[in-house]
Protein backbone atom coordinates (compact mmCIF):
# COMPACT_ATOMS: atom_id res chain seq x y z
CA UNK A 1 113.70 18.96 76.17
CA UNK A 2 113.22 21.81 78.50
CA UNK A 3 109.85 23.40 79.46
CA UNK A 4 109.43 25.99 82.53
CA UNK A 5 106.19 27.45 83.67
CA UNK A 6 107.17 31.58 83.60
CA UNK A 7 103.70 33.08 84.68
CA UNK A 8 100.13 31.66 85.98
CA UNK A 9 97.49 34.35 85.71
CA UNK A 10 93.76 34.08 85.98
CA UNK A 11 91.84 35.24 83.18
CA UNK A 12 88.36 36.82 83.92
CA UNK A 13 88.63 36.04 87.59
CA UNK A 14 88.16 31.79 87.21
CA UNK A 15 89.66 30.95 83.81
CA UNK A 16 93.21 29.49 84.50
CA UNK A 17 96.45 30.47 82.46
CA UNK A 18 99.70 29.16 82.25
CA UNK A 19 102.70 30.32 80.46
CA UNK A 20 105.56 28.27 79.63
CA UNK A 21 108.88 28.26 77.45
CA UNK A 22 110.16 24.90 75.84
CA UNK A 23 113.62 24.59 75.15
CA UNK A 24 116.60 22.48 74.26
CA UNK A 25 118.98 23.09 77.05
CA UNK A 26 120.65 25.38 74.97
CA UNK A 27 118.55 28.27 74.91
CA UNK A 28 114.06 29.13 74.28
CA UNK A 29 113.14 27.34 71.31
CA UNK A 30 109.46 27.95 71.90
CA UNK A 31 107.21 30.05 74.27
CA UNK A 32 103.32 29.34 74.79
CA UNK A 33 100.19 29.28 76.93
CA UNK A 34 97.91 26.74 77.96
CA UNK A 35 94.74 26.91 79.57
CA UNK A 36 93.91 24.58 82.54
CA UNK A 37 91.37 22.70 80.38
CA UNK A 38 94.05 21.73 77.66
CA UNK A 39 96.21 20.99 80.34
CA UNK A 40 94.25 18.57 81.94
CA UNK A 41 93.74 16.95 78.38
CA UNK A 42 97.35 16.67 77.65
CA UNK A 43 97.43 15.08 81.31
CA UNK A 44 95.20 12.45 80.78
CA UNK A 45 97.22 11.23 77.60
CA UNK A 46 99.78 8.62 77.62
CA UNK A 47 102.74 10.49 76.90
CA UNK A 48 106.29 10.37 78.69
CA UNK A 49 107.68 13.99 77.79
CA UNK A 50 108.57 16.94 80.08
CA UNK A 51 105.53 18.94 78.19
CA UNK A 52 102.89 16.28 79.51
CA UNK A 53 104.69 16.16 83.05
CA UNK A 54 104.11 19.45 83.64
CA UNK A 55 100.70 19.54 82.27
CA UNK A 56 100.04 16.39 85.14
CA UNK A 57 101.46 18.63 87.51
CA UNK A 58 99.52 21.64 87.32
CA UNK A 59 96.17 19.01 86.68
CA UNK A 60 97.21 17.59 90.75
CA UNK A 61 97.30 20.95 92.16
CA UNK A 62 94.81 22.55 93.59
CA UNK A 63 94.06 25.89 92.19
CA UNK A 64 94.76 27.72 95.13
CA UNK A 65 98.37 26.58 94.75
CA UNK A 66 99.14 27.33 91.02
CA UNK A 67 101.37 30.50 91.71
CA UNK A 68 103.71 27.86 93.55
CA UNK A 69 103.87 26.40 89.75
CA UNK A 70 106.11 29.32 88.57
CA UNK A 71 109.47 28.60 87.80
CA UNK A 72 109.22 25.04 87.90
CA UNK A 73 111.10 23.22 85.18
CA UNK A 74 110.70 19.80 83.48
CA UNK A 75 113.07 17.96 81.94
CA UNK A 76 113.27 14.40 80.28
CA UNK A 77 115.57 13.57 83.43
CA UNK A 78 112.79 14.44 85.45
């Protein structure tokens, strides 16, 4: 499994966005968007896949540093 983070966008000025795409290494099987909150509640669960990685990931970064987030990818080698 495959997922990227394609855009971050604030909503309303404070509400946090992210969009993703999860895929099988062959091609999009899936795009999506998560808010920050149900990010950080995937993040606290005790799951090993590439979908919870990245929502740990954008839980440990500060907000001022979520555009950095785009374009990062997360694999089950990762």
């Amino acid at each position: 499994m495959i997922v990227q983070i394609t855009v971050v966008s604030a909503v309303r000025g404070h509400l946090w966005e992210f969009d993703f795409t999860l895929g099988n290494g062959e091609g999009k099987l899936f795009e999506g968007t998560i808010s920050l909150d149900e990010a950080i509640g995937f993040a606290n669960r005790a799951d090993l896949s590439p979908f919870a990685e990245m929502c740990r990931t954008i839980k440990a970064t500060p907000s001022g540093e979520f555009s950095w987030l785009v374009g990062r990818i997360f694999t089950n080698d990762s």
